[in-house]
Amino acid sequence: MNPVFRKVQASVAQQALLLNKALTPCRAAPSIRHPVWCTHSVNERQYKGMPTHGIGRWKYLLPKQAPRKKKDKQQMKQIMSATDTAYGTLNVNVSGYDMTVVEHYSQYIHNFCNRLGIKVADSYALPTKSTEVMLMQEQGTKTYVDAVLKTHHRVIQLSTLNAALCPVFMDVLLKNQPEGVQLSVTEHTEADFQARFKARPELEGLIAQMN
């Protein structure tokens, strides 16, 4: 064999042996962050964060919205006075024990007012009232609660109602009044506005002490 070829073969074998010794520690402890042929240590961090951080962010593309303002305290609307041809501010009160029937009947009145061109200033619900039905024992004087009845109220507030249209309006409402539902029409007052909110005697007492 050619001596030159023998020297080349020996040098290649020696380089392969050295490369095999250098790759032995990397094969013993492979790392996901570093390739197998890398000689860096496992605990060393190549990036401060992952290179894909920030991909998919889109909120900075939207226009900045102004912060939401706190809702102001609800103020009482102006009460319209009656004239020779029209009534002032009226409240159509609907109440009953079945909330579904009361709600549907109040919606019917609201839609009927829109068809007749009667201006509806507001429509709202009053706080539900609970009534306890007490029964007395046959033998004894003690009473116990037999049932609890919940009364639901809805109010449709009319700003103006023509006097000539009022009889027809009331006749249609009374003919379509469901069973178990009470209907009444009254003039709107400041007391009706205050009845919309639940009383807080503890808070009122503290405010009185501060004043």
CSV table of C-alpha atoms in Angstrom, one decimal:
chain,number,residue,atom,x,y,z
A,1,MET,CA,0.0,0.0,0.0
A,2,ASN,CA,1.1,3.6,-0.7
A,3,PRO,CA,2.7,5.1,2.4
A,4,VAL,CA,1.1,8.5,1.6
A,5,PHE,CA,-2.3,6.9,1.7
A,6,ARG,CA,-1.5,5.2,5.0
A,7,LYS,CA,-0.6,8.6,6.5
A,8,VAL,CA,-3.9,10.2,5.3
A,9,GLN,CA,-5.9,7.2,6.6
A,10,ALA,CA,-4.2,7.5,10.0
A,11,SER,CA,-4.9,11.2,10.3
A,12,VAL,CA,-8.6,10.8,9.4
A,13,ALA,CA,-8.9,8.1,12.0
A,14,GLN,CA,-7.2,10.3,14.6
A,15,GLN,CA,-9.6,13.2,13.8
A,16,ALA,CA,-12.6,10.9,14.1
A,17,LEU,CA,-11.4,9.7,17.5
A,18,LEU,CA,-11.0,13.3,18.7
A,19,LEU,CA,-14.4,14.3,17.4
A,20,ASN,CA,-16.0,11.3,19.1
A,21,LYS,CA,-14.4,12.3,22.4
A,22,ALA,CA,-15.7,15.9,22.1
A,23,LEU,CA,-19.3,14.8,21.4
A,24,THR,CA,-19.5,12.4,24.3
A,25,PRO,CA,-20.6,15.0,26.9
A,26,CYS,CA,-23.3,16.5,24.6
A,27,ARG,CA,-24.7,13.0,24.0
A,28,ALA,CA,-24.9,12.2,27.7
A,29,ALA,CA,-27.0,15.4,28.5
A,30,PRO,CA,-28.9,16.5,25.4
A,31,SER,CA,-30.8,19.8,25.6
A,32,ILE,CA,-33.8,21.2,23.8
A,33,ARG,CA,-32.5,24.8,23.8
A,34,HIS,CA,-29.1,23.8,22.3
A,35,PRO,CA,-28.4,21.4,19.5
A,36,VAL,CA,-26.6,18.1,20.0
A,37,TRP,CA,-23.4,19.4,18.4
A,38,CYS,CA,-23.3,22.5,20.7
A,39,THR,CA,-20.7,22.6,23.4
A,40,HIS,CA,-22.5,25.2,25.7
A,41,SER,CA,-23.6,24.2,29.1
A,42,VAL,CA,-27.2,23.3,29.9
A,43,ASN,CA,-27.8,26.0,32.5
A,44,GLU,CA,-26.8,28.8,30.2
A,45,ARG,CA,-29.7,30.9,28.7
A,46,GLN,CA,-29.3,32.0,25.1
A,47,TYR,CA,-32.3,34.4,25.2
A,48,LYS,CA,-33.8,36.5,27.9
A,49,GLY,CA,-37.2,35.4,26.7
A,50,MET,CA,-38.6,33.0,24.2
A,51,PRO,CA,-38.0,34.3,20.6
A,52,THR,CA,-41.8,33.9,19.8
A,53,HIS,CA,-43.0,36.2,22.6
A,54,GLY,CA,-45.1,39.0,21.3
A,55,ILE,CA,-46.5,37.2,18.3
A,56,GLY,CA,-50.3,37.5,18.1
A,57,ARG,CA,-50.7,40.7,20.0
A,58,TRP,CA,-53.3,42.9,18.5
A,59,LYS,CA,-54.7,45.1,21.2
A,60,TYR,CA,-52.2,47.9,20.5
A,61,LEU,CA,-53.8,48.2,17.0
A,62,LEU,CA,-57.2,49.2,18.5
A,63,PRO,CA,-57.9,52.9,19.2
A,64,LYS,CA,-57.7,53.8,22.9
A,65,GLN,CA,-61.1,54.2,24.5
A,66,ALA,CA,-61.9,56.8,27.1
A,67,PRO,CA,-62.5,55.5,30.6
A,68,ARG,CA,-66.1,54.8,31.6
A,69,LYS,CA,-67.8,57.5,33.6
A,70,LYS,CA,-69.7,56.6,36.7
A,71,LYS,CA,-73.4,56.7,36.4
A,72,ASP,CA,-74.9,59.8,37.8
A,73,LYS,CA,-77.8,59.6,40.3
A,74,GLN,CA,-81.1,59.3,38.5
A,75,GLN,CA,-82.9,62.6,38.6
A,76,MET,CA,-86.7,63.1,38.6
A,77,LYS,CA,-88.1,64.1,35.3
A,78,GLN,CA,-90.3,67.2,35.0
A,79,ILE,CA,-94.0,66.5,35.7
A,80,MET,CA,-96.2,67.8,32.9
A,81,SER,CA,-99.3,69.7,34.0
A,82,ALA,CA,-102.7,69.0,32.6
A,83,THR,CA,-104.3,71.2,30.0
A,84,ASP,CA,-107.9,71.6,28.7
A,85,THR,CA,-107.4,69.0,26.0
A,86,ALA,CA,-104.9,66.6,27.5
A,87,TYR,CA,-103.9,65.0,30.8
A,88,GLY,CA,-100.6,65.6,32.5
A,89,THR,CA,-98.1,62.9,33.5
A,90,LEU,CA,-99.9,59.7,34.3
A,91,ASN,CA,-98.8,56.4,35.7
A,92,VAL,CA,-100.4,53.2,34.4
A,93,ASN,CA,-99.9,50.7,37.3
A,94,VAL,CA,-99.9,47.0,36.7
A,95,SER,CA,-99.6,44.5,39.6
A,96,GLY,CA,-100.1,40.8,40.2
A,97,TYR,CA,-98.7,37.7,41.7
A,98,ASP,CA,-97.6,36.1,38.4
A,99,MET,CA,-94.5,37.9,37.1
A,100,THR,CA,-94.8,36.6,33.6
A,101,VAL,CA,-98.4,37.7,33.1
A,102,VAL,CA,-97.6,41.1,34.6
A,103,GLU,CA,-94.6,41.6,32.4
A,104,HIS,CA,-96.4,40.6,29.2
A,105,TYR,CA,-99.4,42.8,30.0
A,106,SER,CA,-97.1,45.8,30.6
A,107,GLN,CA,-95.4,45.2,27.3
A,108,TYR,CA,-98.8,45.1,25.6
A,109,ILE,CA,-99.7,48.4,27.1
A,110,HIS,CA,-96.4,49.9,26.0
A,111,ASN,CA,-96.8,48.7,22.4
A,112,PHE,CA,-100.4,49.8,22.3
A,113,CYS,CA,-99.3,53.3,23.3
A,114,ASN,CA,-96.8,53.4,20.5
A,115,ARG,CA,-99.5,52.4,18.0
A,116,LEU,CA,-101.8,55.2,19.2
A,117,GLY,CA,-99.1,57.8,19.2
A,118,ILE,CA,-99.2,58.2,23.0
A,119,LYS,CA,-95.8,59.3,24.2
A,120,VAL,CA,-94.3,57.0,26.9
A,121,ALA,CA,-91.9,58.9,29.1
A,122,ASP,CA,-90.7,55.9,31.1
A,123,SER,CA,-91.4,52.3,32.0
A,124,TYR,CA,-89.9,50.6,35.0
A,125,ALA,CA,-90.5,48.0,37.7
A,126,LEU,CA,-91.1,48.7,41.4
A,127,PRO,CA,-89.5,46.6,44.2
A,128,THR,CA,-91.3,43.3,44.7
A,129,LYS,CA,-93.4,43.1,47.9
A,130,SER,CA,-93.8,39.9,49.9
A,131,THR,CA,-96.9,39.1,51.9
A,132,GLU,CA,-96.9,36.2,54.5
A,133,VAL,CA,-100.2,34.3,54.9
A,134,MET,CA,-100.5,33.3,58.6
A,135,LEU,CA,-102.7,30.4,59.8
A,136,MET,CA,-103.7,29.6,63.4
A,137,GLN,CA,-103.6,26.1,64.7
A,138,GLU,CA,-106.8,24.3,65.4
A,139,GLN,CA,-105.9,23.6,69.0
A,140,GLY,CA,-104.0,26.5,70.4
A,141,THR,CA,-103.3,30.2,69.7
A,142,LYS,CA,-99.9,29.9,67.8
A,143,THR,CA,-99.8,30.9,64.2
A,144,TYR,CA,-97.5,29.7,61.4
A,145,VAL,CA,-96.6,30.9,57.9
A,146,ASP,CA,-98.7,29.0,55.4
A,147,ALA,CA,-97.6,30.7,52.2
A,148,VAL,CA,-95.6,33.7,50.9
A,149,LEU,CA,-97.2,35.8,48.2
A,150,LYS,CA,-94.9,38.0,46.0
A,151,THR,CA,-96.6,41.0,44.3
A,152,HIS,CA,-94.9,42.3,41.2
A,153,HIS,CA,-95.4,45.9,40.0
A,154,ARG,CA,-94.8,47.5,36.6
A,155,VAL,CA,-95.4,51.2,35.8
A,156,ILE,CA,-95.8,52.7,32.3
A,157,GLN,CA,-95.4,56.5,32.6
A,158,LEU,CA,-97.3,58.6,30.0
A,159,SER,CA,-96.2,62.2,29.5
A,160,THR,CA,-99.4,63.4,27.7
A,161,LEU,CA,-102.7,61.7,27.0
A,162,ASN,CA,-105.4,63.3,24.8
A,163,ALA,CA,-108.7,63.6,26.7
A,164,ALA,CA,-110.7,62.5,23.6
A,165,LEU,CA,-108.5,59.4,23.2
A,166,CYS,CA,-108.6,58.4,26.9
A,167,PRO,CA,-112.0,56.6,27.0
A,168,VAL,CA,-111.0,54.4,24.0
A,169,PHE,CA,-107.6,53.8,25.5
A,170,MET,CA,-109.0,52.7,28.9
A,171,ASP,CA,-111.7,50.5,27.2
A,172,VAL,CA,-109.2,48.5,25.3
A,173,LEU,CA,-107.0,48.0,28.3
A,174,LEU,CA,-109.9,46.8,30.5
A,175,LYS,CA,-111.1,44.4,27.8
A,176,ASN,CA,-107.6,42.8,27.5
A,177,GLN,CA,-106.9,42.8,31.2
A,178,PRO,CA,-105.7,39.2,32.3
A,179,GLU,CA,-107.1,37.4,35.3
A,180,GLY,CA,-105.3,38.1,38.5
A,181,VAL,CA,-103.8,41.4,37.3
A,182,GLN,CA,-104.8,44.7,38.8
A,183,LEU,CA,-104.8,47.9,36.7
A,184,SER,CA,-104.9,51.5,37.9
A,185,VAL,CA,-104.2,54.9,36.4
A,186,THR,CA,-103.0,57.7,38.7
A,187,GLU,CA,-101.3,61.1,38.5
A,188,HIS,CA,-97.5,61.0,38.8
A,189,THR,CA,-96.1,62.6,42.0
A,190,GLU,CA,-92.8,62.9,43.7
A,191,ALA,CA,-93.8,60.2,46.1
A,192,ASP,CA,-94.1,57.8,43.2
A,193,PHE,CA,-90.6,58.6,42.1
A,194,GLN,CA,-89.2,57.9,45.5
A,195,ALA,CA,-91.1,54.6,45.7
A,196,ARG,CA,-88.8,53.2,42.9
A,197,PHE,CA,-85.9,52.9,45.3
A,198,LYS,CA,-85.6,50.7,48.3
A,199,ALA,CA,-85.4,52.4,51.6
A,200,ARG,CA,-82.1,52.2,53.5
A,201,PRO,CA,-82.8,53.3,57.1
A,202,GLU,CA,-79.3,52.6,58.4
A,203,LEU,CA,-77.7,54.8,55.8
A,204,GLU,CA,-80.3,57.5,56.3
A,205,GLY,CA,-79.6,57.4,60.1
A,206,LEU,CA,-75.9,57.8,59.5
A,207,ILE,CA,-76.4,60.8,57.2
A,208,ALA,CA,-78.7,62.4,59.8
A,209,GLN,CA,-76.0,62.0,62.4
A,210,MET,CA,-73.3,63.5,60.2
A,211,ASN,CA,-75.6,66.5,59.4
